[in-house]
C-alpha cells in the first residue's frame, strides 16, 4: 500500500447514511456516510460511493428559542467500492443538513 495525504481543510462531499439528531445521539454512536463524487488528489483518488465510518464524539440537545443542538463527528475508516479499507482521520466541518434540507454534507 501507499500513504495518500489529503490537504488539511479540503472539503469532501458526503451523504450521511445514518440518521442523526442531537436530541438522541450520544458519544460513541456509529456514523456511516458515502462520498457523493470522485475526489481527485495529487497522488490518488477517493472513488465516489466510498463508505466512511466513524463515531459521534459529542452531542448536545438544542435549547429553547430555536437554538440548535451540537454534534461532534469523527470518521476513522474509509472503504472503497472495490473493498479496500483504509484508516482516516476526518471530521464534519460546518453543519449537517437539517431534516433532509441538504442533499449532501461535507467534512
mmCIF file of N, CA and C in Angstrom:
data_model
loop_
_atom_site.group_PDB
_atom_site.id
_atom_site.type_symbol
_atom_site.label_atom_id
_atom_site.label_comp_id
_atom_site.label_asym_id
_atom_site.label_seq_id
_atom_site.Cartn_x
_atom_site.Cartn_y
_atom_site.Cartn_z
ATOM 1 N N UNK A 1 0.815 -1.190 0.000
ATOM 2 C CA UNK A 1 0.000 0.000 0.000
ATOM 3 C C UNK A 1 0.854 1.247 0.000
ATOM 4 N N UNK A 2 0.181 2.358 -0.054
ATOM 5 C CA UNK A 2 0.881 3.641 -0.020
ATOM 6 C C UNK A 2 0.066 4.620 0.801
ATOM 7 N N UNK A 3 0.713 5.657 1.257
ATOM 8 C CA UNK A 3 0.051 6.700 2.042
ATOM 9 C C UNK A 3 -0.376 7.804 1.099
ATOM 10 N N UNK A 4 -1.631 8.218 1.198
ATOM 11 C CA UNK A 4 -2.156 9.319 0.397
ATOM 12 C C UNK A 4 -2.579 10.410 1.367
ATOM 13 N N UNK A 5 -2.083 11.612 1.148
ATOM 14 C CA UNK A 5 -2.422 12.725 2.017
ATOM 15 C C UNK A 5 -3.488 13.597 1.376
ATOM 16 N N UNK A 6 -4.455 13.966 2.171
ATOM 17 C CA UNK A 6 -5.482 14.914 1.753
ATOM 18 C C UNK A 6 -5.120 16.232 2.418
ATOM 19 N N UNK A 7 -5.040 17.314 1.651
ATOM 20 C CA UNK A 7 -4.661 18.599 2.252
ATOM 21 C C UNK A 7 -5.600 18.988 3.390
ATOM 22 N N UNK A 8 -5.039 19.508 4.473
ATOM 23 C CA UNK A 8 -5.851 19.987 5.598
ATOM 24 C C UNK A 8 -6.856 21.013 5.092
ATOM 25 N N UNK A 9 -8.069 20.913 5.551
ATOM 26 C CA UNK A 9 -9.114 21.856 5.162
ATOM 27 C C UNK A 9 -9.856 21.485 3.895
ATOM 28 N N UNK A 10 -9.407 20.440 3.191
ATOM 29 C CA UNK A 10 -10.100 20.030 1.974
ATOM 30 C C UNK A 10 -11.483 19.510 2.340
ATOM 31 N N UNK A 11 -12.478 19.939 1.610
ATOM 32 C CA UNK A 11 -13.849 19.508 1.854
ATOM 33 C C UNK A 11 -14.196 18.364 0.904
ATOM 34 N N UNK A 12 -14.765 17.326 1.461
ATOM 35 C CA UNK A 12 -15.163 16.159 0.687
ATOM 36 C C UNK A 12 -16.673 15.998 0.838
ATOM 37 N N UNK A 13 -17.422 16.097 -0.259
ATOM 38 C CA UNK A 13 -18.876 15.968 -0.149
ATOM 39 C C UNK A 13 -19.294 14.531 0.159
ATOM 40 N N UNK A 14 -20.131 14.392 1.165
ATOM 41 C CA UNK A 14 -20.644 13.084 1.557
ATOM 42 C C UNK A 14 -22.144 13.174 1.816
ATOM 43 N N UNK A 15 -22.786 12.038 1.753
ATOM 44 C CA UNK A 15 -24.191 11.928 2.141
ATOM 45 C C UNK A 15 -24.241 10.990 3.339
ATOM 46 N N UNK A 16 -24.812 11.479 4.428
ATOM 47 C CA UNK A 16 -24.917 10.655 5.622
ATOM 48 C C UNK A 16 -25.908 9.514 5.386
ATOM 49 N N UNK A 17 -25.516 8.317 5.787
ATOM 50 C CA UNK A 17 -26.382 7.158 5.684
ATOM 51 C C UNK A 17 -27.010 6.839 7.036
ATOM 52 N N UNK A 18 -26.574 7.531 8.064
ATOM 53 C CA UNK A 18 -27.071 7.349 9.419
ATOM 54 C C UNK A 18 -27.899 8.561 9.802
ATOM 55 N N UNK A 19 -29.123 8.334 10.270
ATOM 56 C CA UNK A 19 -29.948 9.439 10.751
ATOM 57 C C UNK A 19 -29.333 9.980 12.036
ATOM 58 N N UNK A 20 -29.290 11.307 12.144
ATOM 59 C CA UNK A 20 -28.695 11.948 13.311
ATOM 60 C C UNK A 20 -29.663 12.937 13.930
ATOM 61 N N UNK A 21 -29.636 13.014 15.227
ATOM 62 C CA UNK A 21 -30.400 14.012 15.950
ATOM 63 C C UNK A 21 -29.643 14.330 17.233
ATOM 64 N N UNK A 22 -29.427 15.609 17.498
ATOM 65 C CA UNK A 22 -28.741 15.981 18.732
ATOM 66 C C UNK A 22 -29.588 15.628 19.954
ATOM 67 N N UNK A 23 -30.882 15.375 19.752
ATOM 68 C CA UNK A 23 -31.763 15.015 20.863
ATOM 69 C C UNK A 23 -31.537 13.588 21.344
ATOM 70 N N UNK A 24 -31.108 12.692 20.461
ATOM 71 C CA UNK A 24 -30.957 11.291 20.852
ATOM 72 C C UNK A 24 -29.537 10.749 20.695
ATOM 73 N N UNK A 25 -28.697 11.411 19.928
ATOM 74 C CA UNK A 25 -27.328 10.923 19.711
ATOM 75 C C UNK A 25 -26.530 11.007 21.008
ATOM 76 N N UNK A 26 -25.582 10.086 21.141
ATOM 77 C CA UNK A 26 -24.669 10.137 22.280
ATOM 78 C C UNK A 26 -23.271 9.734 21.823
ATOM 79 N N UNK A 27 -22.280 10.175 22.561
ATOM 80 C CA UNK A 27 -20.895 9.863 22.224
ATOM 81 C C UNK A 27 -20.728 8.356 22.067
ATOM 82 N N UNK A 28 -20.048 7.956 21.004
ATOM 83 C CA UNK A 28 -19.805 6.551 20.727
ATOM 84 C C UNK A 28 -20.740 5.960 19.683
ATOM 85 N N UNK A 29 -21.854 6.643 19.369
ATOM 86 C CA UNK A 29 -22.770 6.135 18.349
ATOM 87 C C UNK A 29 -22.056 6.027 17.003
ATOM 88 N N UNK A 30 -22.326 4.948 16.260
ATOM 89 C CA UNK A 30 -21.741 4.704 14.944
ATOM 90 C C UNK A 30 -22.357 5.642 13.911
ATOM 91 N N UNK A 31 -21.525 6.191 13.020
ATOM 92 C CA UNK A 31 -21.953 7.063 11.929
ATOM 93 C C UNK A 31 -21.418 6.485 10.625
ATOM 94 N N UNK A 32 -22.265 6.465 9.583
ATOM 95 C CA UNK A 32 -21.854 5.987 8.266
ATOM 96 C C UNK A 32 -22.227 7.045 7.235
ATOM 97 N N UNK A 33 -21.325 7.292 6.286
ATOM 98 C CA UNK A 33 -21.564 8.249 5.199
ATOM 99 C C UNK A 33 -20.937 7.695 3.927
ATOM 100 N N UNK A 34 -21.363 8.238 2.756
ATOM 101 C CA UNK A 34 -20.797 7.850 1.461
ATOM 102 C C UNK A 34 -20.353 9.093 0.715
ATOM 103 N N UNK A 35 -19.228 8.976 0.009
ATOM 104 C CA UNK A 35 -18.800 10.077 -0.844
ATOM 105 C C UNK A 35 -19.777 10.185 -2.008
ATOM 106 N N UNK A 36 -20.096 11.415 -2.408
ATOM 107 C CA UNK A 36 -21.080 11.617 -3.472
ATOM 108 C C UNK A 36 -20.439 11.821 -4.837
ATOM 109 N N UNK A 37 -19.130 11.989 -4.866
ATOM 110 C CA UNK A 37 -18.420 12.155 -6.134
ATOM 111 C C UNK A 37 -16.981 11.714 -5.960
ATOM 112 N N UNK A 38 -16.303 11.448 -7.075
ATOM 113 C CA UNK A 38 -14.890 11.079 -7.016
ATOM 114 C C UNK A 38 -14.074 12.293 -6.595
ATOM 115 N N UNK A 39 -13.125 12.088 -5.697
ATOM 116 C CA UNK A 39 -12.246 13.153 -5.225
ATOM 117 C C UNK A 39 -10.846 12.879 -5.770
ATOM 118 N N UNK A 40 -10.345 13.791 -6.595
ATOM 119 C CA UNK A 40 -9.018 13.630 -7.178
ATOM 120 C C UNK A 40 -7.986 14.318 -6.293
ATOM 121 N N UNK A 41 -6.950 13.569 -5.933
ATOM 122 C CA UNK A 41 -5.863 14.072 -5.105
ATOM 123 C C UNK A 41 -4.586 14.104 -5.939
ATOM 124 N N UNK A 42 -3.545 14.719 -5.411
ATOM 125 C CA UNK A 42 -2.283 14.814 -6.146
ATOM 126 C C UNK A 42 -1.711 13.436 -6.458
ATOM 127 N N UNK A 43 -1.862 12.486 -5.539
ATOM 128 C CA UNK A 43 -1.259 11.167 -5.744
ATOM 129 C C UNK A 43 -2.265 10.022 -5.600
ATOM 130 N N UNK A 44 -3.518 10.256 -5.966
ATOM 131 C CA UNK A 44 -4.524 9.204 -5.892
ATOM 132 C C UNK A 44 -5.929 9.762 -6.003
ATOM 133 N N UNK A 45 -6.908 8.903 -5.840
ATOM 134 C CA UNK A 45 -8.308 9.317 -5.874
ATOM 135 C C UNK A 45 -9.074 8.611 -4.761
ATOM 136 N N UNK A 46 -10.148 9.256 -4.338
ATOM 137 C CA UNK A 46 -11.144 8.627 -3.473
ATOM 138 C C UNK A 46 -12.352 8.417 -4.371
ATOM 139 N N UNK A 47 -12.715 7.164 -4.667
ATOM 140 C CA UNK A 47 -13.826 6.920 -5.586
ATOM 141 C C UNK A 47 -15.173 7.378 -5.012
ATOM 142 N N UNK A 48 -16.081 7.754 -5.905
ATOM 143 C CA UNK A 48 -17.455 8.026 -5.497
ATOM 144 C C UNK A 48 -18.025 6.764 -4.860
ATOM 145 N N UNK A 49 -18.941 6.914 -3.951
ATOM 146 C CA UNK A 49 -19.591 5.813 -3.233
ATOM 147 C C UNK A 49 -18.670 5.078 -2.269
ATOM 148 N N UNK A 50 -17.550 5.693 -1.889
ATOM 149 C CA UNK A 50 -16.727 5.123 -0.827
ATOM 150 C C UNK A 50 -17.462 5.321 0.494
ATOM 151 N N UNK A 51 -17.365 4.349 1.385
ATOM 152 C CA UNK A 51 -18.091 4.382 2.657
ATOM 153 C C UNK A 51 -17.152 4.823 3.772
ATOM 154 N N UNK A 52 -17.573 5.837 4.502
ATOM 155 C CA UNK A 52 -16.822 6.316 5.659
ATOM 156 C C UNK A 52 -17.554 5.895 6.920
ATOM 157 N N UNK A 53 -16.811 5.421 7.911
ATOM 158 C CA UNK A 53 -17.415 5.085 9.192
ATOM 159 C C UNK A 53 -16.705 5.840 10.298
ATOM 160 N N UNK A 54 -17.451 6.142 11.324
ATOM 161 C CA UNK A 54 -16.897 6.868 12.450
ATOM 162 C C UNK A 54 -17.847 6.859 13.623
ATOM 163 N N UNK A 55 -17.685 7.850 14.501
ATOM 164 C CA UNK A 55 -18.471 7.915 15.720
ATOM 165 C C UNK A 55 -18.858 9.337 16.062
ATOM 166 N N UNK A 56 -19.952 9.446 16.812
ATOM 167 C CA UNK A 56 -20.304 10.718 17.435
ATOM 168 C C UNK A 56 -19.307 10.929 18.571
ATOM 169 N N UNK A 57 -18.682 12.098 18.634
ATOM 170 C CA UNK A 57 -17.731 12.385 19.702
ATOM 171 C C UNK A 57 -18.356 13.220 20.813
ATOM 172 N N UNK A 58 -19.395 13.991 20.471
ATOM 173 C CA UNK A 58 -20.126 14.759 21.474
ATOM 174 C C UNK A 58 -21.518 15.062 20.946
ATOM 175 N N UNK A 59 -22.463 15.232 21.845
ATOM 176 C CA UNK A 59 -23.834 15.556 21.463
ATOM 177 C C UNK A 59 -24.453 16.444 22.534
ATOM 178 N N UNK A 60 -25.063 17.541 22.086
ATOM 179 C CA UNK A 60 -25.761 18.455 22.996
ATOM 180 C C UNK A 60 -27.093 18.817 22.359
ATOM 181 N N UNK A 61 -28.159 18.590 23.082
ATOM 182 C CA UNK A 61 -29.508 18.872 22.605
ATOM 183 C C UNK A 61 -29.687 20.377 22.413
ATOM 184 N N UNK A 62 -30.573 20.759 21.490
ATOM 185 C CA UNK A 62 -30.904 22.166 21.287
ATOM 186 C C UNK A 62 -31.599 22.740 22.510
ATOM 187 N N UNK A 63 -31.684 24.037 22.558
ATOM 188 C CA UNK A 63 -32.294 24.709 23.703
ATOM 189 C C UNK A 63 -33.537 25.475 23.264
ATOM 190 N N UNK A 64 -34.134 26.139 24.186
ATOM 191 C CA UNK A 64 -35.304 26.974 23.898
ATOM 192 C C UNK A 64 -34.989 28.027 22.863
ATOM 193 N N UNK A 65 -36.015 28.613 22.311
ATOM 194 C CA UNK A 65 -35.920 29.718 21.352
ATOM 195 C C UNK A 65 -35.181 29.332 20.078
ATOM 196 N N UNK A 66 -35.329 28.076 19.672
ATOM 197 C CA UNK A 66 -34.778 27.645 18.391
ATOM 198 C C UNK A 66 -33.278 27.510 18.329
ATOM 199 N N UNK A 67 -32.615 27.455 19.468
ATOM 200 C CA UNK A 67 -31.157 27.282 19.435
ATOM 201 C C UNK A 67 -30.822 25.866 18.996
ATOM 202 N N UNK A 68 -29.892 25.768 18.076
ATOM 203 C CA UNK A 68 -29.517 24.474 17.507
ATOM 204 C C UNK A 68 -28.748 23.626 18.494
ATOM 205 N N UNK A 69 -28.882 22.319 18.319
ATOM 206 C CA UNK A 69 -28.074 21.397 19.085
ATOM 207 C C UNK A 69 -26.675 21.329 18.483
ATOM 208 N N UNK A 70 -25.837 20.515 19.080
ATOM 209 C CA UNK A 70 -24.456 20.418 18.601
ATOM 210 C C UNK A 70 -24.052 18.946 18.563
ATOM 211 N N UNK A 71 -23.389 18.559 17.490
ATOM 212 C CA UNK A 71 -22.878 17.204 17.341
ATOM 213 C C UNK A 71 -21.420 17.263 16.903
ATOM 214 N N UNK A 72 -20.593 16.454 17.502
ATOM 215 C CA UNK A 72 -19.221 16.275 17.044
ATOM 216 C C UNK A 72 -19.129 14.906 16.390
ATOM 217 N N UNK A 73 -18.547 14.837 15.197
ATOM 218 C CA UNK A 73 -18.449 13.576 14.457
ATOM 219 C C UNK A 73 -17.026 13.414 13.956
ATOM 220 N N UNK A 74 -16.468 12.226 14.137
ATOM 221 C CA UNK A 74 -15.121 11.928 13.648
ATOM 222 C C UNK A 74 -15.174 10.628 12.863
ATOM 223 N N UNK A 75 -14.660 10.685 11.636
ATOM 224 C CA UNK A 75 -14.578 9.487 10.799
ATOM 225 C C UNK A 75 -13.194 8.874 10.947
ATOM 226 N N UNK A 76 -13.129 7.534 10.990
ATOM 227 C CA UNK A 76 -11.840 6.878 11.181
ATOM 228 C C UNK A 76 -11.552 5.755 10.185
ATOM 229 N N UNK A 77 -12.473 5.490 9.259
ATOM 230 C CA UNK A 77 -12.260 4.418 8.288
ATOM 231 C C UNK A 77 -12.938 4.765 6.968
ATOM 232 N N UNK A 78 -12.298 4.396 5.867
ATOM 233 C CA UNK A 78 -12.861 4.597 4.533
ATOM 234 C C UNK A 78 -12.731 3.281 3.774
ATOM 235 N N UNK A 79 -13.846 2.824 3.180
ATOM 236 C CA UNK A 79 -13.832 1.600 2.376
ATOM 237 C C UNK A 79 -14.280 1.948 0.966
ATOM 238 N N UNK A 80 -13.437 1.648 -0.012
ATOM 239 C CA UNK A 80 -13.761 1.949 -1.406
ATOM 240 C C UNK A 80 -14.788 0.951 -1.926
ATOM 241 N N UNK A 81 -15.454 1.277 -3.038
ATOM 242 C CA UNK A 81 -16.405 0.317 -3.622
ATOM 243 C C UNK A 81 -15.741 -1.017 -3.976
ATOM 244 N N UNK A 82 -14.427 -1.014 -4.205
ATOM 245 C CA UNK A 82 -13.693 -2.239 -4.509
ATOM 246 C C UNK A 82 -13.340 -3.054 -3.278
ATOM 247 N N UNK A 83 -13.682 -2.559 -2.083
ATOM 248 C CA UNK A 83 -13.453 -3.311 -0.856
ATOM 249 C C UNK A 83 -12.175 -2.993 -0.119
ATOM 250 N N UNK A 84 -11.385 -2.032 -0.610
ATOM 251 C CA UNK A 84 -10.156 -1.657 0.074
ATOM 252 C C UNK A 84 -10.518 -0.757 1.253
ATOM 253 N N UNK A 85 -10.089 -1.137 2.459
ATOM 254 C CA UNK A 85 -10.385 -0.352 3.658
ATOM 255 C C UNK A 85 -9.105 0.285 4.183
ATOM 256 N N UNK A 86 -9.177 1.589 4.477
ATOM 257 C CA UNK A 86 -8.015 2.317 4.962
ATOM 258 C C UNK A 86 -8.414 3.181 6.156
ATOM 259 N N UNK A 87 -7.480 3.375 7.088
ATOM 260 C CA UNK A 87 -7.765 4.275 8.210
ATOM 261 C C UNK A 87 -7.699 5.727 7.736
ATOM 262 N N UNK A 88 -8.551 6.576 8.297
ATOM 263 C CA UNK A 88 -8.532 8.003 8.000
ATOM 264 C C UNK A 88 -8.736 8.778 9.288
ATOM 265 N N UNK A 89 -8.526 10.066 9.213
ATOM 266 C CA UNK A 89 -8.827 10.957 10.326
ATOM 267 C C UNK A 89 -9.513 12.175 9.734
ATOM 268 N N UNK A 90 -10.839 12.260 9.904
ATOM 269 C CA UNK A 90 -11.608 13.361 9.329
ATOM 270 C C UNK A 90 -12.793 13.676 10.234
ATOM 271 N N UNK A 91 -13.277 14.910 10.157
ATOM 272 C CA UNK A 91 -14.427 15.293 10.972
ATOM 273 C C UNK A 91 -15.343 16.205 10.173
ATOM 274 N N UNK A 92 -16.589 16.321 10.635
ATOM 275 C CA UNK A 92 -17.557 17.205 9.987
ATOM 276 C C UNK A 92 -17.135 18.648 10.195
ATOM 277 N N UNK A 93 -17.213 19.417 9.130
ATOM 278 C CA UNK A 93 -16.906 20.842 9.182
ATOM 279 C C UNK A 93 -18.158 21.595 8.762
ATOM 280 N N UNK A 94 -18.566 22.570 9.531
ATOM 281 C CA UNK A 94 -19.766 23.323 9.186
ATOM 282 C C UNK A 94 -20.981 22.653 9.777
ATOM 283 N N UNK A 95 -22.014 22.491 8.971
ATOM 284 C CA UNK A 95 -23.258 21.958 9.511
ATOM 285 C C UNK A 95 -23.717 20.739 8.732
ATOM 286 N N UNK A 96 -24.581 19.999 9.372
ATOM 287 C CA UNK A 96 -25.211 18.847 8.755
ATOM 288 C C UNK A 96 -26.618 19.278 8.394
ATOM 289 N N UNK A 97 -27.085 18.886 7.210
ATOM 290 C CA UNK A 97 -28.418 19.280 6.765
ATOM 291 C C UNK A 97 -29.486 18.922 7.778
ATOM 292 N N UNK A 98 -30.420 19.830 8.003
ATOM 293 C CA UNK A 98 -31.474 19.623 8.988
ATOM 294 C C UNK A 98 -32.712 19.063 8.307
ATOM 295 N N UNK A 99 -33.206 17.934 8.831
ATOM 296 C CA UNK A 99 -34.438 17.321 8.344
ATOM 297 C C UNK A 99 -34.443 17.101 6.843
ATOM 298 N N UNK A 100 -33.306 16.715 6.268
ATOM 299 C CA UNK A 100 -33.241 16.394 4.840
ATOM 300 C C UNK A 100 -33.209 17.605 3.934
ATOM 301 N N UNK A 101 -32.947 18.809 4.481
ATOM 302 C CA UNK A 101 -32.892 20.004 3.643
ATOM 303 C C UNK A 101 -31.760 19.948 2.630
ATOM 304 N N UNK A 102 -30.651 19.344 2.998
ATOM 305 C CA UNK A 102 -29.482 19.286 2.120
ATOM 306 C C UNK A 102 -29.354 17.899 1.513
ATOM 307 N N UNK A 103 -28.958 17.840 0.245
ATOM 308 C CA UNK A 103 -28.733 16.544 -0.383
ATOM 309 C C UNK A 103 -27.406 15.947 0.030
ATOM 310 N N UNK A 104 -26.474 16.785 0.494
ATOM 311 C CA UNK A 104 -25.175 16.270 0.894
ATOM 312 C C UNK A 104 -24.596 17.161 1.956
ATOM 313 N N UNK A 105 -23.624 16.621 2.663
ATOM 314 C CA UNK A 105 -22.913 17.324 3.707
ATOM 315 C C UNK A 105 -21.446 17.266 3.341
ATOM 316 N N UNK A 106 -20.625 18.020 4.022
ATOM 317 C CA UNK A 106 -19.190 17.987 3.742
ATOM 318 C C UNK A 106 -18.436 17.803 5.032
ATOM 319 N N UNK A 107 -17.250 17.190 4.920
ATOM 320 C CA UNK A 107 -16.374 17.113 6.067
ATOM 321 C C UNK A 107 -15.006 17.545 5.636
#
